[in-house]
Short mmCIF file of C-alpha atoms and ligand atoms in Angstrom, two decimals:
data_model
loop_
_atom_site.label_atom_id
_atom_site.label_comp_id
_atom_site.label_asym_id
_atom_site.label_seq_id
_atom_site.Cartn_x
_atom_site.Cartn_y
_atom_site.Cartn_z
CA MET A 239 85.29 64.73 96.06
CA GLN A 240 87.30 61.87 97.47
CA ALA A 241 89.66 61.90 94.50
CA ASP A 242 90.23 65.64 94.87
CA LEU A 243 91.10 65.21 98.51
CA SER A 244 93.68 62.49 97.96
CA GLU A 245 95.18 64.52 95.12
CA GLN A 246 95.54 67.44 97.53
CA GLN A 247 97.30 65.26 100.06
CA THR A 248 99.92 64.05 97.61
CA ILE A 249 101.07 67.53 96.52
CA ASP A 250 104.82 67.67 97.14
CA LYS A 251 105.54 70.92 98.89
CA SER A 252 109.23 70.29 99.50
CA HIS A 253 110.14 72.72 96.71
CA TYR A 254 107.83 75.47 97.89
CA PRO A 255 109.56 78.77 98.68
CA LYS A 256 110.64 79.06 102.31
CA HIS A 257 110.49 82.82 102.28
CA ILE A 258 108.06 84.88 100.19
CA ALA A 259 108.46 88.66 100.01
CA ILE A 260 105.66 90.77 98.58
CA ILE A 261 105.30 94.37 97.42
CA MET A 262 101.61 94.86 98.01
CA ASP A 263 100.87 97.45 95.34
CA GLY A 264 97.72 98.79 93.70
CA ASN A 265 95.49 99.77 96.62
CA GLY A 266 94.99 103.32 95.35
CA ARG A 267 94.13 102.22 91.81
CA TRP A 268 91.75 99.55 93.14
CA ALA A 269 89.76 102.27 94.93
CA GLN A 270 89.90 104.70 92.01
CA LYS A 271 88.52 102.04 89.68
CA ARG A 272 85.48 101.97 91.97
CA HIS A 273 85.23 105.79 91.98
CA LEU A 274 86.28 105.85 95.63
CA PRO A 275 88.99 108.03 97.18
CA ARG A 276 92.33 106.20 96.86
CA VAL A 277 92.73 105.85 100.65
CA MET A 278 89.73 103.50 100.63
CA GLY A 279 91.99 100.97 98.92
CA HIS A 280 94.10 100.48 102.03
CA PRO A 281 91.45 98.82 104.28
CA ALA A 282 90.67 96.57 101.31
CA GLY A 283 94.40 95.80 101.20
CA VAL A 284 94.30 94.70 104.85
CA LYS A 285 91.71 92.06 103.93
CA ALA A 286 94.08 90.72 101.29
CA VAL A 287 96.86 90.62 103.90
CA LYS A 288 94.67 88.42 106.10
CA ARG A 289 93.95 86.02 103.20
CA VAL A 290 97.61 85.75 102.26
CA VAL A 291 98.80 85.26 105.85
CA LYS A 292 96.24 82.46 106.27
CA PHE A 293 97.40 80.85 103.03
CA CYS A 294 101.07 80.96 104.04
CA ALA A 295 100.37 79.63 107.54
CA GLU A 296 98.34 76.73 106.11
CA GLU A 297 100.94 75.93 103.44
CA ASP A 298 103.77 75.84 106.02
CA ILE A 299 105.68 78.72 104.44
CA GLN A 300 108.39 79.69 106.94
CA VAL A 301 108.60 83.43 106.33
CA LEU A 302 106.31 86.00 104.71
CA THR A 303 107.66 89.54 104.38
CA LEU A 304 105.18 92.23 103.40
CA PHE A 305 106.15 95.74 102.29
CA ALA A 306 103.60 97.88 104.10
CA PHE A 307 105.18 101.33 104.03
CA SER A 308 108.39 102.40 102.34
CA SER A 309 110.80 105.06 103.57
CA GLU A 310 109.65 107.04 100.50
CA ASN A 311 105.92 106.76 101.28
CA TRP A 312 106.16 109.76 103.66
CA ARG A 313 106.13 111.79 100.43
CA ARG A 314 102.43 110.99 99.97
CA PRO A 315 99.71 113.50 100.86
CA GLN A 316 99.55 114.06 104.62
CA GLU A 317 95.97 112.78 104.75
CA GLU A 318 96.93 109.45 103.17
CA VAL A 319 99.95 109.02 105.47
CA SER A 320 97.87 109.64 108.57
CA LYS A 321 95.11 107.28 107.37
CA LEU A 322 97.76 104.60 106.85
CA MET A 323 99.20 105.14 110.35
CA GLY A 324 95.69 104.85 111.84
CA LEU A 325 95.09 101.70 109.87
CA PHE A 326 98.36 100.08 111.08
CA MET A 327 97.41 100.80 114.67
CA ALA A 328 93.81 99.60 114.33
CA THR A 329 94.85 96.45 112.46
CA MET A 330 97.41 95.53 115.09
CA GLN A 331 94.95 96.12 117.90
CA LYS A 332 92.47 93.83 116.18
CA GLU A 333 94.71 91.13 114.77
CA VAL A 334 97.70 90.45 117.04
CA ASN A 335 95.84 88.11 119.39
CA ARG A 336 94.57 86.11 116.43
CA LEU A 337 98.07 85.88 114.94
CA ASP A 338 99.37 84.75 118.33
CA LYS A 339 96.68 82.07 118.62
CA ASN A 340 97.67 80.79 115.21
CA ASN A 341 101.30 80.39 116.33
CA ILE A 342 102.46 83.21 114.04
CA ARG A 343 105.51 85.23 115.01
CA LEU A 344 105.31 88.91 114.13
CA ARG A 345 108.39 91.04 113.43
CA PHE A 346 108.98 94.51 112.03
CA ILE A 347 111.82 95.85 109.92
CA GLY A 348 112.43 99.50 109.05
CA GLU A 349 113.06 102.61 111.09
CA ARG A 350 110.38 102.52 113.70
CA HIS A 351 111.55 105.54 115.72
CA GLU A 352 109.90 107.78 113.11
CA PHE A 353 106.48 106.40 114.05
CA SER A 354 104.39 107.68 116.97
CA GLU A 355 105.36 106.50 120.46
CA LYS A 356 102.06 104.66 120.71
CA LEU A 357 102.62 102.77 117.46
CA GLN A 358 106.22 101.94 118.43
CA GLN A 359 104.98 100.56 121.73
CA LYS A 360 102.35 98.42 120.00
CA MET A 361 104.98 97.09 117.59
CA ALA A 362 107.33 96.17 120.44
CA ASP A 363 104.52 94.58 122.47
CA SER A 364 103.25 92.47 119.59
CA GLU A 365 106.77 91.27 118.77
CA GLN A 366 107.23 90.29 122.38
CA GLN A 367 103.82 88.63 122.64
CA THR A 368 104.51 86.41 119.62
CA GLU A 369 108.28 85.86 119.95
CA ASN A 370 108.07 82.22 121.03
CA ASN A 371 105.67 81.19 118.27
CA THR A 372 107.03 78.54 115.96
CA GLY A 373 104.73 78.71 112.91
CA LEU A 374 104.89 81.30 110.15
CA THR A 375 107.18 84.29 110.75
CA LEU A 376 105.37 87.37 109.46
CA VAL A 377 107.75 90.25 108.80
CA ILE A 378 106.19 93.65 108.21
CA ALA A 379 108.43 96.16 106.46
CA ALA A 380 107.31 99.52 107.79
CA ASN A 381 109.26 102.68 107.02
CA TYR A 382 111.71 100.32 105.38
CA GLY A 383 114.19 101.21 102.64
CA GLY A 384 116.87 98.92 101.23
CA HIS A 385 119.36 101.80 100.84
CA ARG A 386 118.81 102.81 104.45
CA ASP A 387 119.21 99.20 105.63
CA LEU A 388 122.58 98.98 103.85
CA THR A 389 123.64 102.43 105.06
CA LEU A 390 122.93 101.57 108.70
CA ALA A 391 124.84 98.28 108.33
CA MET A 392 127.84 100.18 106.92
CA GLN A 393 127.74 102.63 109.83
CA THR A 394 127.68 99.75 112.33
CA ILE A 395 130.60 98.01 110.67
CA ALA A 396 132.56 101.28 110.29
CA GLN A 397 132.13 101.89 114.02
CA GLN A 398 133.53 98.42 114.77
CA VAL A 399 136.50 99.16 112.52
CA LYS A 400 137.05 102.49 114.29
CA GLU A 401 137.02 100.76 117.65
CA GLY A 402 139.61 98.28 116.40
CA LYS A 403 137.25 95.29 116.73
CA VAL A 404 137.21 94.50 113.02
CA ALA A 405 139.93 94.91 110.39
CA PRO A 406 138.71 96.24 107.00
CA GLU A 407 139.85 93.05 105.24
CA GLU A 408 137.71 91.02 107.63
CA ILE A 409 134.52 92.58 106.24
CA ASP A 410 132.91 89.86 104.17
CA GLU A 411 129.48 89.07 102.75
CA ALA A 412 128.44 87.14 105.83
CA MET A 413 129.30 90.06 108.10
CA ILE A 414 127.30 92.48 105.95
CA ALA A 415 124.33 90.10 105.77
CA ASN A 416 124.45 89.67 109.54
CA THR A 417 124.39 93.40 110.11
CA LEU A 418 121.30 93.98 107.96
CA SER A 419 117.67 93.51 109.03
CA ILE A 420 116.46 89.93 109.58
CA PRO A 421 119.95 88.32 109.52
CA ASP A 422 118.57 85.14 111.07
CA LEU A 423 115.99 84.44 108.35
CA PRO A 424 116.64 82.82 104.96
CA ASP A 425 116.71 85.21 101.99
CA PRO A 426 113.46 85.42 100.00
CA ASP A 427 113.12 82.67 97.38
CA LEU A 428 110.08 84.23 95.78
CA PHE A 429 109.41 87.94 95.29
CA ILE A 430 105.92 88.99 94.24
CA ARG A 431 104.81 92.43 93.15
CA THR A 432 101.15 93.08 92.48
CA GLY A 433 99.74 96.09 90.64
CA GLY A 434 101.64 95.72 87.37
CA GLU A 435 104.80 97.75 88.10
CA LYS A 436 108.05 95.94 87.46
CA ARG A 437 110.41 97.45 89.98
CA ILE A 438 111.84 96.81 93.46
CA SER A 439 111.07 100.28 94.88
CA ASN A 440 113.94 100.07 97.41
CA PHE A 441 112.69 96.83 99.01
CA LEU A 442 115.16 94.19 100.30
CA LEU A 443 117.99 95.06 97.88
CA TRP A 444 120.67 92.78 99.32
CA GLN A 445 118.41 89.91 100.31
CA LEU A 446 116.67 89.67 96.90
CA ALA A 447 119.93 88.89 95.05
CA TYR A 448 118.75 85.40 94.01
CA ALA A 449 114.99 85.59 94.49
CA GLU A 450 112.69 84.51 91.66
CA PHE A 451 110.50 87.43 90.57
CA HIS A 452 106.77 87.14 89.90
CA PHE A 453 104.95 90.21 88.64
CA THR A 454 101.21 90.32 88.31
CA GLN A 455 98.72 92.89 87.05
CA LYS A 456 96.34 91.94 89.87
CA LEU A 457 95.81 94.83 92.26
CA TRP A 458 96.67 93.98 95.88
CA PRO A 459 93.10 94.12 97.27
CA ASP A 460 92.15 91.46 94.66
CA PHE A 461 94.94 89.11 95.78
CA ASN A 462 93.83 85.82 97.35
CA ALA A 463 94.75 82.16 97.86
CA ALA A 464 94.28 81.37 94.16
CA THR A 465 96.60 84.17 92.98
CA MET A 466 99.14 83.16 95.65
CA GLN A 467 99.00 79.61 94.35
CA GLU A 468 99.56 80.93 90.80
CA ALA A 469 102.69 82.71 92.00
CA ILE A 470 103.95 79.55 93.69
CA ASP A 471 103.19 77.45 90.60
CA ASP A 472 105.17 79.97 88.52
CA PHE A 473 108.04 79.70 91.04
CA LEU A 474 107.99 75.90 90.75
CA THR A 475 108.65 76.15 86.99
CA ARG A 476 111.90 78.07 87.54
CA GLU A 477 115.30 76.43 87.52
CA ARG A 478 117.43 78.08 90.19
CA ARG A 479 120.99 77.86 88.99
CA PHE A 480 122.89 80.25 91.29
CA GLY A 481 125.52 80.72 88.60
CA ARG A 482 125.88 77.05 87.63
CA THR A 483 124.86 75.48 84.33
CA SER A 484 121.54 73.78 83.84
CA ALA A 485 123.29 70.40 83.41
CA GLN A 486 125.12 70.84 86.72
CA VAL A 487 121.89 71.64 88.53
CA GLN A 488 120.24 68.54 87.05
CA ASN A 489 123.29 66.32 87.62
CA LYS A 490 123.50 65.54 83.90
CA PRO A 491 126.60 65.44 81.66
CA GLU A 492 127.37 68.78 79.92
C1 IPE B 98 100.32 100.06 97.99
O1 IPE B 98 99.31 100.55 97.19
C2 IPE B 98 100.15 100.45 99.45
C3 IPE B 98 101.17 101.37 99.97
C4 IPE B 98 102.18 101.86 99.32
C5 IPE B 98 101.02 101.77 101.34
P1 IPE B 98 99.39 102.00 96.56
O2 IPE B 98 98.79 102.97 97.52
O3 IPE B 98 100.77 102.31 96.14
O4 IPE B 98 98.46 101.85 95.30
P2 IPE B 98 98.70 102.49 93.86
O5 IPE B 98 100.01 101.98 93.36
O6 IPE B 98 98.70 103.96 94.02
O7 IPE B 98 97.54 102.00 93.07
C1 IPE B 99 106.06 100.26 97.19
O1 IPE B 99 104.91 100.73 96.56
C2 IPE B 99 105.92 100.34 98.67
C3 IPE B 99 104.83 99.55 99.25
C4 IPE B 99 104.06 98.69 98.67
C5 IPE B 99 104.66 99.75 100.66
P1 IPE B 99 104.84 102.19 95.95
O2 IPE B 99 103.53 102.31 95.27
O3 IPE B 99 105.14 103.21 96.99
O4 IPE B 99 106.03 102.18 94.90
P2 IPE B 99 106.39 103.17 93.71
O5 IPE B 99 106.42 104.55 94.28
O6 IPE B 99 105.30 103.05 92.68
O7 IPE B 99 107.70 102.71 93.18
MG1 MG B 100 101.81 102.04 94.39
#
């Protein structure tokens, strides 16, 4: 026991990802495997969210971004969409105080004006309640789409050009990044998708440019601290070169 404990304490976490972004996929299939209606997978998915948030808070991860509802998910059957909306509301009502107590800051990205007034109010209130917290920043992507994020940024910049505040040649990468959602947070270092699909599904297209990708067959409701640790261990094996050579990154002669 004692040996295990001291081993734990010496784990070097300085190379851990600062920002982890997750596509939480596979809720429907998880339920169907149990001969349940697919919507039953979503409450099971909320339990996995709680486990993963706890893990990230305990491991001092700075930012966790979770894809909860994409701008394309409105295309699902009406019954599933309304169950999901009810679940968002109920989960926030139950969990925000606990997040706050744990020093977690909650933020939302995506087009919230398409949600009900009541849900929008709850989102704004919970952001305000937790805004001074200094632990984990938990970003929930709700009605989020990467194309839409980029489109809105282009509209904002175009308006500034029209008003003569910005010259077209002044538009640079930093300006675009600063006009997108979450400009103040570091880009994701680690992207995880559960459920076996190997695609981005219109998640953070710009911000994922240099993220390391980890795909797992595990269905989201089965995700837990051990599978999170597996993803981090996989991340730690990667050499992040950002265009340089391996020798350059390792400070060795070519
Ligand atoms: C992800 O699980 C949750 C949401 C998109 C809201 P799915 O509902 O997509 O589960 P599968 O992919 O159908 O199994
Ligand atoms: C992506 O999952 C969106 C969320 C997890 C919220 P989907 O299940 O909607 O993605 P596709 O449709 O299979 O690409
Ligand atoms: Mg899916």
